[in-house]
XYZ file of C-alpha atoms in Angstrom:
720
model
C 93.936 75.870 66.600
C 90.305 78.321 69.193
C 91.830 82.235 68.954
C 90.554 82.285 72.807
C 92.525 79.332 73.534
C 95.661 79.458 74.160
C 99.061 76.844 73.249
C 99.327 74.440 75.504
C 102.356 72.765 74.272
C 104.256 74.866 75.577
C 106.196 73.120 77.574
C 105.358 73.830 81.471
C 108.220 75.558 83.863
C 109.525 74.454 87.135
C 107.935 76.361 89.848
C 110.851 76.059 92.373
C 113.679 73.398 93.320
C 111.606 71.780 96.010
C 112.498 68.251 96.942
C 108.900 67.629 98.118
C 106.138 69.940 96.675
C 102.576 70.032 97.656
C 100.994 68.565 94.349
C 98.143 70.638 92.906
C 95.698 67.614 94.003
C 96.594 67.838 97.271
C 96.591 71.320 97.180
C 92.142 71.154 96.204
C 91.969 68.203 98.090
C 92.806 71.369 101.611
C 89.943 72.893 99.941
C 87.517 70.488 98.999
C 87.528 69.395 102.575
C 86.889 72.794 103.679
C 84.295 73.723 101.966
C 81.778 72.616 103.234
C 82.400 74.809 106.452
C 82.585 77.612 104.330
C 79.258 76.690 102.341
C 76.811 76.173 104.890
C 78.174 79.621 106.492
C 77.916 81.768 103.043
C 73.400 80.157 103.265
C 73.212 81.717 106.609
C 74.874 85.126 104.980
C 72.855 85.484 101.693
C 69.214 85.022 104.349
C 70.637 88.070 106.267
C 71.216 90.567 103.242
C 68.456 88.980 102.290
C 66.876 89.814 104.714
C 68.272 93.237 105.055
C 67.760 94.383 101.588
C 64.024 93.026 101.192
C 65.390 90.769 98.272
C 65.385 86.495 97.566
C 63.673 84.471 100.604
C 63.023 87.520 102.451
C 60.283 88.398 99.598
C 56.301 87.246 101.305
C 54.346 85.071 98.611
C 50.423 86.853 99.055
C 47.382 86.030 97.861
C 46.482 87.922 94.798
C 45.363 91.756 95.546
C 46.848 91.395 98.892
C 49.374 93.396 100.394
C 53.311 92.433 100.021
C 55.131 95.301 101.130
C 58.358 94.315 104.403
C 59.216 97.196 106.215
C 62.698 96.896 106.205
C 63.454 97.522 110.574
C 66.951 95.291 109.696
C 67.592 97.955 106.938
C 66.764 101.616 108.678
C 68.819 99.193 112.391
C 71.702 98.953 109.905
C 71.783 102.763 108.828
C 72.457 104.257 111.548
C 74.879 101.671 112.583
C 76.799 102.943 109.329
C 77.891 106.330 110.620
C 78.633 105.580 113.853
C 81.435 103.192 113.793
C 82.454 104.543 110.551
C 82.789 107.959 112.016
C 85.725 107.476 115.138
C 87.763 105.996 112.327
C 87.437 108.914 109.935
C 87.468 111.972 112.066
C 90.998 111.774 113.065
C 94.182 111.892 110.697
C 96.206 109.742 112.859
C 94.134 107.093 113.242
C 97.731 104.840 114.883
C 99.300 105.525 118.405
C 102.656 103.951 118.087
C 104.381 102.997 121.334
C 108.350 101.923 121.763
C 108.638 98.751 124.144
C 111.442 100.195 125.918
C 113.540 103.632 124.912
C 116.042 102.617 121.826
C 113.218 102.238 120.091
C 111.446 105.539 120.414
C 113.028 107.147 117.380
C 111.801 104.038 115.472
C 107.859 104.033 116.720
C 107.678 107.474 115.670
C 108.659 106.504 112.483
C 106.248 104.226 112.334
C 103.869 106.117 113.360
C 103.942 109.083 110.808
C 104.349 106.241 108.727
C 101.836 104.397 108.886
C 99.238 107.038 108.533
C 100.384 108.759 106.003
C 100.058 105.335 103.757
C 96.367 104.849 105.352
C 95.402 108.776 104.260
C 97.663 108.735 101.593
C 97.917 105.323 100.057
C 94.605 104.487 100.425
C 91.270 105.535 99.671
C 90.174 105.732 103.335
C 87.090 106.908 103.770
C 85.715 103.977 100.403
C 87.952 101.303 103.057
C 86.929 102.672 105.991
C 83.517 102.579 104.672
C 83.231 99.736 103.264
C 85.134 97.521 106.242
C 82.443 98.536 108.362
C 79.388 97.863 106.260
C 80.719 93.957 105.658
C 81.193 94.007 108.878
C 77.397 95.483 109.939
C 75.243 93.371 106.979
C 77.880 89.694 106.862
C 78.996 89.736 111.048
C 81.939 88.721 109.630
C 85.038 91.073 107.904
C 87.591 89.605 105.909
C 90.684 91.654 104.859
C 93.650 90.356 102.489
C 96.933 92.288 103.271
C 99.621 92.654 100.315
C 102.570 95.073 99.063
C 101.470 96.937 96.159
C 105.101 97.607 93.512
C 105.054 99.275 90.056
C 107.766 100.824 88.194
C 107.212 103.041 85.504
C 109.007 103.368 82.088
C 110.476 107.554 81.175
C 113.059 108.924 79.540
C 116.080 111.022 79.981
C 118.827 112.714 78.136
C 122.776 111.812 79.862
C 125.895 113.197 78.352
C 128.031 110.142 76.709
C 131.191 109.762 78.085
C 134.630 108.790 77.367
C 136.925 107.892 79.860
C 140.537 108.416 79.161
C 143.982 108.423 81.312
C 144.854 111.837 82.452
C 148.267 112.886 85.273
C 146.192 116.069 85.528
C 143.275 114.733 87.197
C 145.429 112.953 89.780
C 144.933 115.481 92.286
C 141.089 115.524 92.420
C 141.206 112.055 92.422
C 142.609 112.870 95.978
C 140.350 115.275 96.845
C 137.309 112.563 95.880
C 138.724 110.309 98.038
C 138.993 112.643 100.770
C 135.180 113.404 100.157
C 133.906 109.706 99.889
C 135.923 108.720 103.300
C 135.473 111.690 105.599
C 131.364 112.752 103.780
C 129.853 109.920 102.280
C 126.473 111.669 102.259
C 128.254 114.670 100.161
C 130.445 111.950 97.627
C 126.578 110.424 96.997
C 124.911 113.952 95.593
C 127.236 116.018 94.697
C 129.683 114.186 92.401
C 128.280 113.731 89.178
C 127.713 109.990 88.140
C 130.818 110.314 85.666
C 132.932 110.750 87.681
C 132.072 108.406 89.799
C 132.605 105.683 87.535
C 135.839 107.403 86.533
C 137.332 107.708 89.968
C 135.382 103.628 90.222
C 138.028 103.075 87.478
C 140.807 104.845 89.076
C 140.634 103.127 91.753
C 141.111 99.321 89.741
C 143.237 100.516 87.066
C 145.956 102.652 89.621
C 145.922 105.568 86.595
C 144.218 108.842 87.128
C 141.129 108.445 84.948
C 139.572 111.569 83.068
C 135.384 111.352 81.741
C 135.818 112.832 79.088
C 131.473 114.225 77.597
C 130.875 113.963 73.854
C 127.492 114.454 73.434
C 124.621 113.135 74.600
C 121.428 110.156 74.417
C 118.600 110.022 75.215
C 117.990 106.595 77.164
C 114.658 104.952 78.943
C 114.756 104.604 82.715
C 112.816 103.094 85.392
C 110.924 104.227 88.467
C 108.844 103.626 91.421
C 105.167 104.604 90.287
C 103.653 102.161 93.440
C 105.626 100.844 96.911
C 103.341 100.597 99.663
C 101.231 97.779 101.599
C 97.419 97.720 100.513
C 94.546 96.386 101.907
C 92.034 94.535 100.093
C 87.667 93.386 101.971
C 87.677 90.126 99.729
C 83.535 88.479 99.847
C 83.191 85.845 102.408
C 82.200 84.247 99.458
C 84.993 83.558 98.149
C 87.556 82.658 101.074
C 88.164 79.580 102.295
C 89.583 78.116 106.123
C 91.092 75.520 107.669
C 88.714 74.399 109.852
C 90.562 73.190 112.564
C 91.360 76.455 113.995
C 88.426 76.875 115.522
C 87.177 80.469 116.001
C 90.920 81.867 115.806
C 91.889 82.741 112.097
C 95.843 83.111 113.573
C 96.650 79.130 113.799
C 94.869 78.244 110.622
C 96.917 75.907 108.428
C 95.957 77.418 105.764
C 93.111 79.860 103.912
C 92.370 79.273 99.920
C 91.132 83.271 98.453
C 89.814 82.910 94.606
C 90.096 85.729 92.271
C 89.399 87.174 88.853
C 91.957 88.241 86.335
C 93.435 87.883 83.173
C 96.469 87.326 81.203
C 97.146 90.814 81.105
C 96.936 91.031 84.381
C 98.776 88.841 86.102
C 101.533 89.176 83.143
C 102.508 92.740 84.613
C 102.604 91.248 88.304
C 105.857 89.284 87.067
C 104.561 86.790 90.080
C 103.596 84.349 87.893
C 104.704 80.800 84.858
C 103.429 78.925 82.809
C 100.454 81.389 82.184
C 100.747 79.757 78.141
C 99.412 76.835 79.155
C 96.223 78.241 80.669
C 93.556 77.017 78.604
C 91.339 80.275 78.507
C 88.633 79.164 77.010
C 87.765 76.032 78.948
C 88.180 78.481 82.037
C 86.340 81.450 82.576
C 84.655 83.667 85.316
C 80.465 82.543 84.271
C 81.688 79.016 84.804
C 82.973 78.911 88.230
C 80.336 77.287 90.393
C 83.248 77.794 93.556
C 83.666 81.593 92.881
C 80.813 84.333 93.483
C 80.416 86.949 91.120
C 79.194 90.288 91.647
C 75.291 90.675 90.286
C 76.196 93.975 87.767
C 78.506 91.436 85.499
C 77.356 87.501 85.672
C 76.193 87.966 82.284
C 79.548 89.722 80.839
C 83.277 88.907 79.842
C 85.529 90.032 77.562
C 85.995 89.035 74.035
C 89.156 88.593 73.423
C 92.438 86.494 75.398
C 94.667 89.383 76.890
C 91.453 90.566 78.954
C 89.127 87.367 78.281
C 88.898 87.248 82.451
C 89.336 83.927 84.673
C 89.048 82.844 88.619
C 92.152 82.031 89.775
C 93.056 79.873 92.863
C 95.027 81.306 95.350
C 96.289 78.796 98.285
C 98.380 80.916 101.237
C 99.488 77.789 103.702
C 101.910 75.632 105.351
C 103.039 72.762 103.643
C 105.939 69.945 104.207
C 108.647 70.431 101.443
C 112.348 68.660 102.009
C 111.005 65.898 103.611
C 111.573 66.906 107.223
C 108.309 67.130 108.926
C 108.741 70.565 109.567
C 106.819 72.798 107.656
C 107.157 75.973 106.137
C 104.532 79.260 104.704
C 103.800 78.953 101.370
C 101.856 80.529 98.416
C 99.792 78.454 95.215
C 98.368 79.111 92.662
C 96.584 77.921 90.033
C 93.724 78.248 87.377
C 92.009 74.877 86.996
C 94.124 72.219 86.475
C 97.516 74.312 85.693
C 99.807 75.421 88.673
C 100.982 79.477 88.103
C 103.188 79.878 90.659
C 104.548 77.498 94.267
C 106.903 79.742 96.374
C 107.493 80.232 100.306
C 105.422 82.634 101.299
C 106.948 86.176 100.747
C 105.664 88.530 103.195
C 108.471 89.619 106.557
C 105.903 87.841 109.220
C 105.754 84.842 107.268
C 101.187 84.122 108.111
C 98.843 84.204 106.512
C 97.434 88.052 104.383
C 94.855 87.772 106.438
C 92.843 89.556 109.237
C 89.196 88.482 110.331
C 86.804 90.530 112.524
C 83.740 89.727 114.100
C 81.154 91.946 114.380
C 79.206 88.905 117.387
C 81.104 86.442 118.339
C 80.322 83.616 117.389
C 82.181 80.536 120.272
C 85.174 78.913 118.693
C 83.981 80.040 114.827
C 85.772 82.185 113.157
C 83.044 83.709 111.914
C 80.902 85.950 113.452
C 76.970 87.476 113.472
C 75.268 90.222 112.294
C 72.252 92.670 114.103
C 70.049 90.549 111.307
C 70.421 88.000 112.702
C 68.888 89.108 115.933
C 66.232 90.961 114.022
C 64.650 88.555 111.290
C 61.816 87.557 113.756
C 60.339 91.125 114.840
C 60.456 92.202 111.152
C 58.863 89.340 109.894
C 56.483 90.629 112.782
C 56.045 93.560 111.827
C 56.191 92.459 108.299
C 53.174 90.422 109.259
C 51.288 93.024 111.215
C 52.130 95.534 108.444
C 50.629 94.044 105.428
C 47.580 92.963 107.164
C 46.809 96.514 108.429
C 47.260 97.676 104.615
C 44.933 94.881 103.559
C 42.029 96.160 105.799
C 42.558 100.012 104.867
C 42.771 98.163 101.344
C 39.707 95.910 101.586
C 37.319 98.907 102.799
C 35.605 100.857 99.544
C 36.014 104.720 101.325
C 34.649 107.602 99.001
C 32.132 105.553 97.825
C 28.517 106.107 98.384
C 25.405 103.709 98.272
C 22.475 105.029 97.123
C 19.068 103.125 97.340
C 17.079 102.614 93.757
C 13.782 103.989 94.287
C 14.973 107.831 96.574
C 16.022 109.982 93.082
C 14.786 109.235 89.346
C 16.509 109.600 86.278
C 16.876 113.396 86.782
C 17.455 114.111 89.985
C 19.650 111.108 89.896
C 21.646 113.324 87.542
C 21.371 116.323 89.706
C 23.065 114.489 92.749
C 26.021 113.562 90.635
C 26.382 117.014 89.332
C 26.602 118.057 92.836
C 23.495 120.810 92.181
C 20.516 120.911 94.450
C 17.812 117.587 93.508
C 13.903 115.956 94.585
C 13.885 112.489 96.367
C 10.908 110.183 96.731
C 9.146 111.417 99.560
C 8.378 108.000 101.251
C 12.504 107.310 101.461
C 14.553 109.273 104.531
C 17.689 110.648 102.953
C 19.659 109.921 106.047
C 18.568 105.796 105.543
C 18.893 105.793 101.321
C 22.561 107.388 100.929
C 25.300 105.341 103.044
C 29.024 106.967 103.115
C 31.827 103.586 103.133
C 34.561 104.710 105.937
C 37.617 103.225 106.623
C 37.463 100.550 108.958
C 39.092 101.596 112.707
C 42.187 99.540 113.567
C 43.145 97.494 116.061
C 44.695 98.971 119.322
C 46.399 95.597 119.450
C 48.481 96.020 116.114
C 49.574 99.512 116.983
C 50.639 97.723 119.851
C 52.729 94.760 118.761
C 54.076 97.192 115.944
C 55.376 99.147 119.713
C 56.434 95.944 121.227
C 58.095 94.539 118.382
C 60.108 97.435 117.773
C 60.622 98.136 121.362
C 61.571 94.905 121.552
C 64.153 95.401 118.345
C 66.248 98.091 120.747
C 66.643 95.916 124.147
C 68.294 93.621 120.898
C 70.614 96.045 119.353
C 70.919 98.703 121.673
C 70.084 101.105 118.591
C 68.307 103.785 119.250
C 64.634 103.499 118.382
C 62.808 105.103 115.256
C 59.429 105.402 117.023
C 58.662 105.078 119.987
C 61.013 102.199 121.868
C 62.633 102.969 124.982
C 62.154 106.959 126.034
C 61.917 108.556 129.505
C 57.752 107.558 128.938
C 58.326 104.268 128.221
C 60.797 103.860 131.467
C 58.154 106.187 133.583
C 59.760 109.246 132.984
C 62.283 108.031 135.576
C 65.954 109.699 134.669
C 68.435 107.714 136.283
C 66.147 103.943 133.756
C 67.081 106.697 130.557
C 71.014 107.299 131.980
C 71.068 103.360 132.609
C 69.836 102.731 128.978
C 71.334 105.559 127.418
C 74.845 104.521 129.346
C 74.251 100.081 127.491
C 73.526 101.148 124.545
C 76.149 103.290 124.070
C 78.153 100.221 126.115
C 77.113 97.663 123.521
C 78.096 100.222 120.658
C 81.608 100.720 122.467
C 82.132 97.019 122.618
C 81.360 96.520 118.338
C 83.632 99.205 117.876
C 86.595 97.721 119.851
C 86.766 94.416 117.904
C 86.697 97.006 114.720
C 89.057 98.367 116.024
C 91.234 95.458 117.341
C 91.167 94.446 113.358
C 92.794 97.110 112.121
C 95.604 97.328 114.870
C 96.644 94.177 112.985
C 96.374 95.362 109.741
C 98.210 97.996 111.280
C 101.302 95.270 112.517
C 101.696 93.597 109.090
C 102.534 97.235 107.285
C 104.741 97.853 109.914
C 106.384 94.917 109.204
C 106.057 94.794 105.117
C 107.233 98.614 105.724
C 110.683 97.592 107.277
C 112.066 94.854 104.052
C 109.761 96.035 100.581
C 109.725 100.060 101.745
C 112.215 102.543 100.532
C 115.368 102.621 101.865
C 114.139 106.194 102.344
C 110.459 107.417 101.981
C 109.318 111.167 102.448
C 106.445 111.436 103.988
C 104.333 115.381 104.802
C 103.848 115.366 108.220
C 101.574 118.984 107.983
C 101.419 121.480 104.282
C 104.898 122.732 106.280
C 106.912 119.513 107.563
C 108.173 116.445 105.785
C 109.770 113.823 107.723
C 112.558 111.558 105.972
C 112.183 107.973 106.861
C 114.821 105.239 106.349
C 114.148 101.743 106.283
C 116.849 100.562 108.627
C 115.261 102.346 110.971
C 111.423 101.068 111.374
C 113.101 98.126 112.884
C 111.443 97.246 116.706
C 109.098 96.126 118.882
C 105.780 98.350 119.760
C 103.040 98.584 120.812
C 100.267 99.728 118.641
C 97.016 101.173 119.785
C 93.418 103.353 118.520
C 91.976 105.951 120.073
C 88.252 105.208 119.820
C 85.181 106.447 121.589
C 81.764 107.295 120.492
C 79.264 110.018 119.870
C 78.281 109.138 123.411
C 81.050 108.800 126.103
C 82.923 112.104 124.161
C 80.212 113.794 125.441
C 80.202 112.365 128.553
C 83.613 113.572 129.226
C 83.315 117.099 127.493
C 80.486 117.659 130.532
C 82.500 116.079 132.959
C 85.009 118.583 131.979
C 83.863 121.395 132.080
C 82.243 120.900 135.205
C 85.628 120.333 136.544
C 86.325 123.742 135.115
C 83.476 125.360 136.837
C 84.068 123.992 139.907
C 86.987 124.960 139.860
C 86.758 128.209 139.145
C 89.127 131.594 139.026
C 91.493 129.121 141.979
C 92.646 127.078 139.050
C 96.220 127.278 137.408
C 95.861 129.563 133.820
C 97.631 126.261 131.997
C 95.808 124.470 133.968
C 92.110 125.335 132.062
C 93.764 125.872 128.756
C 94.571 122.307 128.918
C 91.467 121.446 129.229
C 89.394 124.087 127.565
C 91.438 122.294 124.380
C 90.535 118.570 125.733
C 86.626 119.358 125.780
C 86.928 121.581 121.938
C 88.143 118.030 121.355
C 86.102 115.831 122.323
C 83.589 118.725 120.727
C 85.652 117.706 117.222
C 86.712 121.067 117.646
C 90.471 120.694 116.897
C 91.774 123.792 114.821
C 89.997 126.010 118.061
C 91.854 123.613 120.890
C 95.463 124.018 119.226
C 94.475 128.284 119.257
C 94.182 127.414 122.662
C 96.957 125.475 123.282
C 98.876 127.681 121.694
C 97.229 130.405 123.362
C 99.926 133.559 125.099
C 97.972 135.495 127.334
C 99.324 139.586 127.036
C 99.917 141.491 129.832
C 97.986 144.449 130.683
C 101.052 147.631 130.347
C 99.554 149.796 133.264
C 100.036 147.072 135.360
C 103.345 145.798 134.488
C 104.288 149.730 134.978
C 103.434 149.491 137.735
C 104.992 146.097 138.789
C 108.431 147.634 137.302
C 108.007 150.627 140.022
C 107.321 148.593 142.510
C 110.067 146.176 141.949
C 112.566 149.095 141.209
C 111.799 151.076 144.525
C 112.260 147.688 146.538
C 115.406 147.217 144.205
C 116.862 151.155 145.665
C 115.551 149.872 149.249
C 117.798 147.778 149.466
C 120.737 148.758 147.893
C 120.602 151.610 149.935
C 120.221 149.039 152.627
C 123.676 146.798 152.042
C 125.457 149.733 152.042
C 125.002 152.014 155.447
C 126.047 148.134 156.974
C 128.853 147.763 155.114
C 130.052 150.958 155.992
C 129.937 149.830 159.291
C 131.694 146.408 158.835
C 134.461 148.124 157.081
C 135.284 150.541 160.261
C 136.619 148.272 162.207
C 139.151 147.709 158.911
C 140.131 151.351 157.540
C 143.422 151.484 160.797
C 144.508 147.821 159.335
C 144.289 149.389 156.119
C 146.379 152.145 156.529
C 149.046 150.279 158.715
C 149.478 148.279 155.670
C 149.509 150.032 152.900
C 153.027 151.677 154.167
C 154.260 148.093 154.315
C 153.678 147.754 151.224
C 155.030 150.909 149.893
C 158.164 149.470 151.698
C 158.149 146.095 150.122
C 157.995 148.412 146.461
C 160.887 150.162 147.256
C 162.804 146.847 148.749
C 161.150 144.705 145.091
C 162.465 147.644 142.796
C 166.130 147.629 144.098
C 165.538 144.153 143.828
C 164.844 144.313 140.166
C 167.627 146.669 138.464
C 170.385 144.205 141.296
C 169.388 141.209 138.708
C 169.254 142.469 135.704
C 173.166 144.264 135.693
C 173.558 140.743 136.771
C 172.352 138.683 133.353
C 173.647 141.849 131.383
C 176.957 141.026 132.445
C 177.069 136.688 132.498
C 175.171 137.028 128.875
C 172.030 135.215 129.842
C 169.798 138.281 128.290
C 170.850 137.947 125.711
C 170.596 134.379 124.687
C 167.036 134.548 125.773
C 166.455 136.885 122.966
C 167.770 135.295 120.552
C 165.076 132.230 121.256
C 162.504 134.560 121.491
C 163.660 135.978 117.999
C 164.275 132.082 116.434
C 160.909 130.786 117.962
C 159.046 133.574 115.398
C 161.077 132.810 112.654
C 159.899 129.444 113.207
C 156.568 130.048 113.482
C 156.862 132.673 110.789
C 157.397 129.486 109.414
C 154.866 127.632 109.912
C 152.674 129.169 108.896
C 153.432 129.610 105.328
C 153.467 126.420 104.909
C 149.124 125.676 106.439
C 149.224 128.777 103.964
C 150.007 126.456 100.914
C 148.063 123.592 102.164
C 145.212 125.627 101.631
C 146.196 126.747 98.805
C 146.665 123.211 97.643
C 143.228 122.337 98.952
C 140.999 125.179 97.212
C 143.225 124.059 93.726
C 141.904 120.635 94.883
C 137.952 121.797 95.061
C 137.768 124.215 92.381
C 139.576 121.233 89.676
C 135.826 119.685 90.513
C 134.213 123.071 90.407
C 135.176 123.413 86.806
C 134.936 120.392 85.922
C 130.951 120.584 87.071
C 131.007 124.091 85.300
C 132.211 122.795 82.096
C 129.822 120.215 82.323
C 126.896 121.888 82.339
């Protein structure tokens, strides 16, 4: 057997227990039926990229000696598009804004927002992803993003105690305390109680006798921990993804999608998703011999020689099939290499939809694919190239700088002097003004320059990108301010429309992240909000209904908003409340991309003038004293009629007091004679005694509970 050939005699493993699984032939048939439409569009994409980079068919064929230059009009406009479309996504760390549908989902929305922004900022290469996302849209007109989930564990070694479990009645109080802790505070039980003591408690509950864990030594054990557990987003090559053509432009309605990607036995084995890998014919499958898969130009002629690393093409099918003969379709995923099926299972993602998001740069009606600016500028670039090459050829074919001399004007000696730049003598019969001719460049016709200017203006009107030479300017619009403003506003709106489509695609990616987080995330994730603030996100708390939005705007739009707010602030003047002024100033700073200044403005608290503050306090004290004096005088005059009545009431009260003392003395005498007073004193003494006994019992109970906790503490110390 060849060393590069995998053993195909190994029996194949069953991939599922479905009643009616789709065959590999049926899956390939879907792919072959949809391939022509995708191939037709890929041909257009290749032409757009050729025009963008001036490669392939975009290169001109001219006679030898003529100019072959092609001005990169499309590339020039695209370079200005990249930054304008990327910056709104990269200028903020809080890209996602999650809003709850109902008040019950408010906390879940907050946690989802924190988690999403953390994942795109830290778990992904945000800058690289957004750059590729925007550049693919601008260059090819269509972006295809595949979402997924990355889960990877790593092994590590850790020392653990060797524990033996023996019966010990003395540990009964400890297990009572553990049972109480487990019932009252499960979180404290999980974090504070050692693992061997938890195991002993479980054995105690099972066997009904107190179990003591006895540490007899230590051992090194291998454990696993989660290394990666987060969603992913990959920009796909449009040449390697085929969609169901019956979806009529709405990829969410597609019944299947097939993607090809490069992999190896080692990579597939590491994922744990694939079976029958030993049945793959490595020698018969290679990235170099698969015509339906586009290989990057840099790796077209390279592949590994060893079997574990050798690259081959994997076809991955996502779609809906009837798997039990009921007539109802369910979402599935399949994968094959050559003629070997290596994966066939139900869609593992929570939303059960195709894991793709398709974004169009310039939408095409009833088509899943969009168009780039290059589709609009192809003719303009060709015209500019033809005119430019003609101008260059005219200049190149002129003998500029050459000097012609009539043969009979100079003899040999004077010719040498002329060539050396020395004074010379010429033939008297020849006028040197007629005998010497200096060649110059021919005059470029004004029509050529006008044509170039016209094509640049036409390119700008098609794309909305500001011109690089003349284009739309004040002069071309007749120096009318309204005209200039209208042109700039139109360009800004066009760019904002493109941004909204790109933003909608990012939102759809975020929604897939939310659905996957609610089921595939770890039970708890600690997320950093700021350098000083960390938030614990629980998977069970992420479920809910939410609105997902992205706040995007262009630099022109932000500038206009800032100017309008500044005008409002100026119009209100000093009459505006200070808090309102700070709010407007903070928003202006935020629009000017100065978030630190905006935060300082919002948190600014003006310090009062100490002199003015003291004056206000003195005025307040003076006013309070004046009010108190007036109130006292009013109370004095109001109390005059009451004084007479009060004196009479005092005398009556004195008489009632004398009568009351007499009654009390008489009652005390009667109780003593009857024994009632002695009985009351005895009851009082009894209640005091019972209270002291109860207090002593409570004290003993507290001491018993403390002894229980001391047992756990002593065990923890002994373990250490």
